[in-house]
Amino acid sequence: MSDSDNFIDEVSDAVRRDKLFGYIRRYGWIAVLVVLLIVGGAAYNEWTKASTRAAAEAQGDAILAALDAPDAAARLTALEGVDATGGAQAIVEMLAAAEAMAAEDPAAAAADALRAIEADAGLSNVYRQMATLKRVVLTAAETSPEDRIADLQPLLVPGAPFRVLAEEQVALAELEAGDRDAALDRLRALTQDTEASSALRQRATQLIMALGGAPDAA
């Protein structure tokens, strides 16, 4: 290779290096920004996880401390002072409803606590429907069967988390209202319902037989 060829190659390399450095000077800040965004995003994500975990631990500690109070009244007061959100708040309210059973009028106090959960639109539908079911069962002696059936209607929707338990309570209310045939049909359906537990299917079968019916309508 001649000296002129070597010279041309060196010049070409120098030109390429100049172009590369020019691109770096012109666009290098973009690469730096991307790196900073990636590092910053990862750091923020870790900080968010740590904050969420710390908040959950604080809520759990506060709930456990409230349950360690010496009597029901003190536990209820402590639970009412717990600063919780979302699912934790629903758990706190459920625990408060249980402690309210020690009040002078336990059923009414617990029912009021459960109604507060039902009315809280910020809670998951699972917690709200659980509160409805517990309230209906708790106040069954003081509530007409028609009102219980009406309250349970939203829980009977296919796919609802407590549908089969609500079906059982509706069947009991129908019996109390004197609608034996409707109750038997509902109980028979429960014995064949794949979502019902074995214990629930057994209860339905026993109640059908106690009413003088047959588990199979045929």
Short mmCIF file of C-alpha atoms in Angstrom, two decimals:
data_model
loop_
_atom_site.label_atom_id
_atom_site.label_comp_id
_atom_site.label_asym_id
_atom_site.label_seq_id
_atom_site.Cartn_x
_atom_site.Cartn_y
_atom_site.Cartn_z
CA MET A 1 0.00 0.00 0.00
CA SER A 2 1.42 3.40 -0.98
CA ASP A 3 1.93 6.32 1.35
CA SER A 4 -0.90 8.13 -0.39
CA ASP A 5 -3.28 5.25 0.41
CA ASN A 6 -2.22 5.28 4.05
CA PHE A 7 -2.73 9.01 4.16
CA ILE A 8 -6.24 8.68 2.67
CA ASP A 9 -7.13 5.98 5.21
CA GLU A 10 -5.90 8.11 8.09
CA VAL A 11 -7.86 11.08 6.81
CA SER A 12 -10.98 8.93 6.46
CA ASP A 13 -10.58 7.63 10.02
CA ALA A 14 -10.13 11.15 11.29
CA VAL A 15 -13.26 12.29 9.46
CA ARG A 16 -15.28 9.40 10.92
CA ARG A 17 -14.01 10.20 14.40
CA ASP A 18 -14.92 13.84 13.97
CA LYS A 19 -18.41 12.86 12.81
CA LEU A 20 -18.80 10.48 15.76
CA PHE A 21 -17.69 13.12 18.27
CA GLY A 22 -20.00 15.57 16.56
CA TYR A 23 -22.95 13.21 16.99
CA ILE A 24 -21.98 12.64 20.63
CA ARG A 25 -21.74 16.38 21.27
CA ARG A 26 -25.05 16.99 19.51
CA TYR A 27 -27.10 14.02 20.73
CA GLY A 28 -25.19 12.66 23.70
CA TRP A 29 -27.50 14.44 26.14
CA ILE A 30 -30.32 12.18 24.94
CA ALA A 31 -28.43 9.06 25.97
CA VAL A 32 -27.58 10.64 29.31
CA LEU A 33 -31.24 11.56 29.82
CA VAL A 34 -32.37 8.02 28.98
CA VAL A 35 -29.91 6.57 31.50
CA LEU A 36 -31.05 9.04 34.15
CA LEU A 37 -34.71 8.21 33.48
CA ILE A 38 -34.05 4.47 33.75
CA VAL A 39 -32.06 4.83 36.98
CA GLY A 40 -34.53 7.33 38.42
CA GLY A 41 -37.52 5.17 37.49
CA ALA A 42 -35.99 2.11 39.11
CA ALA A 43 -35.17 4.09 42.25
CA TYR A 44 -38.70 5.54 42.42
CA ASN A 45 -40.23 2.09 41.93
CA GLU A 46 -38.17 0.67 44.80
CA TRP A 47 -39.05 3.64 46.99
CA THR A 48 -42.77 3.18 46.22
CA LYS A 49 -42.61 -0.52 47.08
CA ALA A 50 -40.79 0.21 50.33
CA SER A 51 -43.29 2.94 51.27
CA THR A 52 -46.26 0.68 50.53
CA ARG A 53 -44.73 -2.15 52.53
CA ALA A 54 -43.97 0.16 55.46
CA ALA A 55 -47.53 1.56 55.42
CA ALA A 56 -49.02 -1.95 55.36
CA GLU A 57 -46.80 -3.02 58.25
CA ALA A 58 -47.80 0.08 60.22
CA GLN A 59 -51.48 -0.65 59.63
CA GLY A 60 -51.02 -4.27 60.68
CA ASP A 61 -49.18 -3.25 63.84
CA ALA A 62 -51.93 -0.75 64.70
CA ILE A 63 -54.64 -3.40 64.22
CA LEU A 64 -52.77 -5.94 66.37
CA ALA A 65 -52.20 -3.32 69.06
CA ALA A 66 -55.92 -2.47 69.06
CA LEU A 67 -56.86 -6.13 69.44
CA ASP A 68 -54.52 -6.41 72.44
CA ALA A 69 -56.65 -3.94 74.42
CA PRO A 70 -58.03 -5.46 77.66
CA ASP A 71 -61.78 -5.31 76.92
CA ALA A 72 -64.24 -5.00 74.04
CA ALA A 73 -64.93 -1.31 74.60
CA ALA A 74 -61.25 -0.46 74.56
CA ARG A 75 -60.65 -2.61 71.49
CA LEU A 76 -63.54 -0.93 69.68
CA THR A 77 -62.22 2.53 70.53
CA ALA A 78 -58.72 1.56 69.41
CA LEU A 79 -59.97 0.09 66.16
CA GLU A 80 -61.94 3.24 65.39
CA GLY A 81 -58.68 5.16 65.72
CA VAL A 82 -56.73 3.00 63.27
CA ASP A 83 -55.80 4.94 60.14
CA ALA A 84 -56.31 2.36 57.40
CA THR A 85 -57.31 2.46 53.75
CA GLY A 86 -58.74 0.09 51.15
CA GLY A 87 -58.91 -3.55 52.14
CA ALA A 88 -57.27 -2.85 55.49
CA GLN A 89 -60.04 -0.39 56.30
CA ALA A 90 -62.66 -3.03 55.52
CA ILE A 91 -60.90 -5.48 57.84
CA VAL A 92 -60.78 -2.87 60.59
CA GLU A 93 -64.49 -2.16 60.20
CA MET A 94 -65.30 -5.88 60.24
CA LEU A 95 -63.31 -6.28 63.45
CA ALA A 96 -65.05 -3.24 64.92
CA ALA A 97 -68.42 -4.76 64.06
CA ALA A 98 -67.41 -7.94 65.91
CA GLU A 99 -66.32 -5.93 68.96
CA ALA A 100 -69.58 -3.99 68.83
CA MET A 101 -71.35 -7.24 69.73
CA ALA A 102 -70.33 -6.52 73.31
CA ALA A 103 -72.29 -3.25 73.34
CA GLU A 104 -75.58 -2.74 75.18
CA ASP A 105 -77.51 -3.43 71.96
CA PRO A 106 -74.99 -5.66 70.17
CA ALA A 107 -77.01 -6.54 67.08
CA ALA A 108 -77.88 -2.92 66.38
CA ALA A 109 -74.32 -1.72 67.00
CA ALA A 110 -72.80 -4.38 64.76
CA ALA A 111 -75.44 -3.78 62.08
CA ASP A 112 -74.60 -0.08 62.05
CA ALA A 113 -70.91 -0.88 61.62
CA LEU A 114 -71.68 -3.29 58.79
CA ARG A 115 -73.93 -0.76 57.06
CA ALA A 116 -71.02 1.68 57.11
CA ILE A 117 -68.96 -0.87 55.19
CA GLU A 118 -71.79 -1.47 52.70
CA ALA A 119 -72.08 2.26 52.04
CA ASP A 120 -68.35 2.83 51.53
CA ALA A 121 -67.98 3.11 47.75
CA GLY A 122 -64.20 3.18 48.12
CA LEU A 123 -64.08 -0.42 49.27
CA SER A 124 -63.94 -3.50 47.08
CA ASN A 125 -67.30 -5.06 46.26
CA VAL A 126 -66.15 -8.24 48.01
CA TYR A 127 -66.00 -6.49 51.39
CA ARG A 128 -69.26 -4.65 50.85
CA GLN A 129 -71.15 -7.82 49.92
CA MET A 130 -69.58 -9.67 52.84
CA ALA A 131 -70.89 -6.93 55.14
CA THR A 132 -74.37 -7.23 53.62
CA LEU A 133 -74.45 -10.98 54.14
CA LYS A 134 -73.23 -10.71 57.74
CA ARG A 135 -75.77 -7.97 58.52
CA VAL A 136 -78.69 -9.94 57.03
CA VAL A 137 -77.76 -13.01 59.08
CA LEU A 138 -77.16 -10.96 62.23
CA THR A 139 -80.47 -9.09 62.07
CA ALA A 140 -82.61 -11.96 60.73
CA ALA A 141 -84.72 -12.12 63.90
CA GLU A 142 -85.63 -8.43 63.68
CA THR A 143 -86.07 -8.17 59.89
CA SER A 144 -88.95 -9.36 57.73
CA PRO A 145 -88.16 -12.15 55.24
CA GLU A 146 -89.18 -9.87 52.38
CA ASP A 147 -86.65 -7.24 53.44
CA ARG A 148 -83.92 -9.88 53.80
CA ILE A 149 -84.64 -11.22 50.31
CA ALA A 150 -84.53 -7.68 48.89
CA ASP A 151 -81.21 -6.94 50.62
CA LEU A 152 -79.69 -10.16 49.28
CA GLN A 153 -80.72 -9.68 45.65
CA PRO A 154 -77.44 -7.96 44.61
CA LEU A 155 -75.53 -10.96 46.00
CA LEU A 156 -77.41 -13.44 43.78
CA VAL A 157 -75.83 -12.21 40.55
CA PRO A 158 -73.85 -14.97 38.78
CA GLY A 159 -70.20 -14.67 39.69
CA ALA A 160 -70.85 -12.76 42.91
CA PRO A 161 -68.39 -13.92 45.60
CA PHE A 162 -71.00 -15.00 48.17
CA ARG A 163 -73.78 -16.03 45.82
CA VAL A 164 -74.33 -19.58 47.11
CA LEU A 165 -74.38 -18.43 50.76
CA ALA A 166 -76.86 -15.74 49.82
CA GLU A 167 -79.00 -18.36 48.02
CA GLU A 168 -79.14 -20.35 51.26
CA GLN A 169 -80.26 -17.31 53.25
CA VAL A 170 -82.89 -16.45 50.64
CA ALA A 171 -84.23 -20.01 50.83
CA LEU A 172 -84.57 -19.66 54.61
CA ALA A 173 -86.35 -16.33 54.18
CA GLU A 174 -88.70 -17.86 51.59
CA LEU A 175 -89.56 -20.63 54.06
CA GLU A 176 -90.27 -18.06 56.74
CA ALA A 177 -92.48 -16.16 54.30
CA GLY A 178 -94.44 -19.34 53.59
CA ASP A 179 -93.18 -19.91 50.07
CA ARG A 180 -92.18 -23.57 50.56
CA ASP A 181 -92.05 -24.48 46.88
CA ALA A 182 -89.69 -21.64 45.99
CA ALA A 183 -87.46 -22.53 48.93
CA LEU A 184 -87.34 -26.20 47.91
CA ASP A 185 -86.48 -25.32 44.32
CA ARG A 186 -83.67 -23.05 45.52
CA LEU A 187 -82.34 -25.68 47.92
CA ARG A 188 -82.41 -28.37 45.23
CA ALA A 189 -80.45 -26.06 42.94
CA LEU A 190 -77.88 -25.61 45.69
CA THR A 191 -77.39 -29.37 46.01
CA GLN A 192 -76.28 -29.39 42.36
CA ASP A 193 -74.35 -26.12 42.40
CA THR A 194 -70.65 -26.68 41.69
CA GLU A 195 -69.77 -23.44 43.51
CA ALA A 196 -71.38 -24.64 46.75
CA SER A 197 -69.15 -26.32 49.31
CA SER A 198 -69.86 -29.90 50.37
CA ALA A 199 -71.03 -28.61 53.76
CA LEU A 200 -73.49 -26.24 52.12
CA ARG A 201 -74.83 -28.93 49.79
CA GLN A 202 -75.26 -31.22 52.80
CA ARG A 203 -77.16 -28.53 54.73
CA ALA A 204 -79.43 -27.96 51.75
CA THR A 205 -80.10 -31.70 51.41
CA GLN A 206 -80.89 -32.06 55.11
CA LEU A 207 -83.27 -29.11 55.04
CA ILE A 208 -85.05 -30.50 51.97
CA MET A 209 -85.57 -33.83 53.73
CA ALA A 210 -86.68 -32.10 56.92
CA LEU A 211 -89.36 -30.33 54.87
CA GLY A 212 -90.57 -33.65 53.53
CA GLY A 213 -89.18 -33.07 50.07
CA ALA A 214 -86.80 -35.08 47.93
CA PRO A 215 -83.35 -33.76 46.89
CA ASP A 216 -84.27 -34.61 43.30
CA ALA A 217 -87.42 -32.79 42.18
CA ALA A 218 -88.29 -35.71 39.90
#
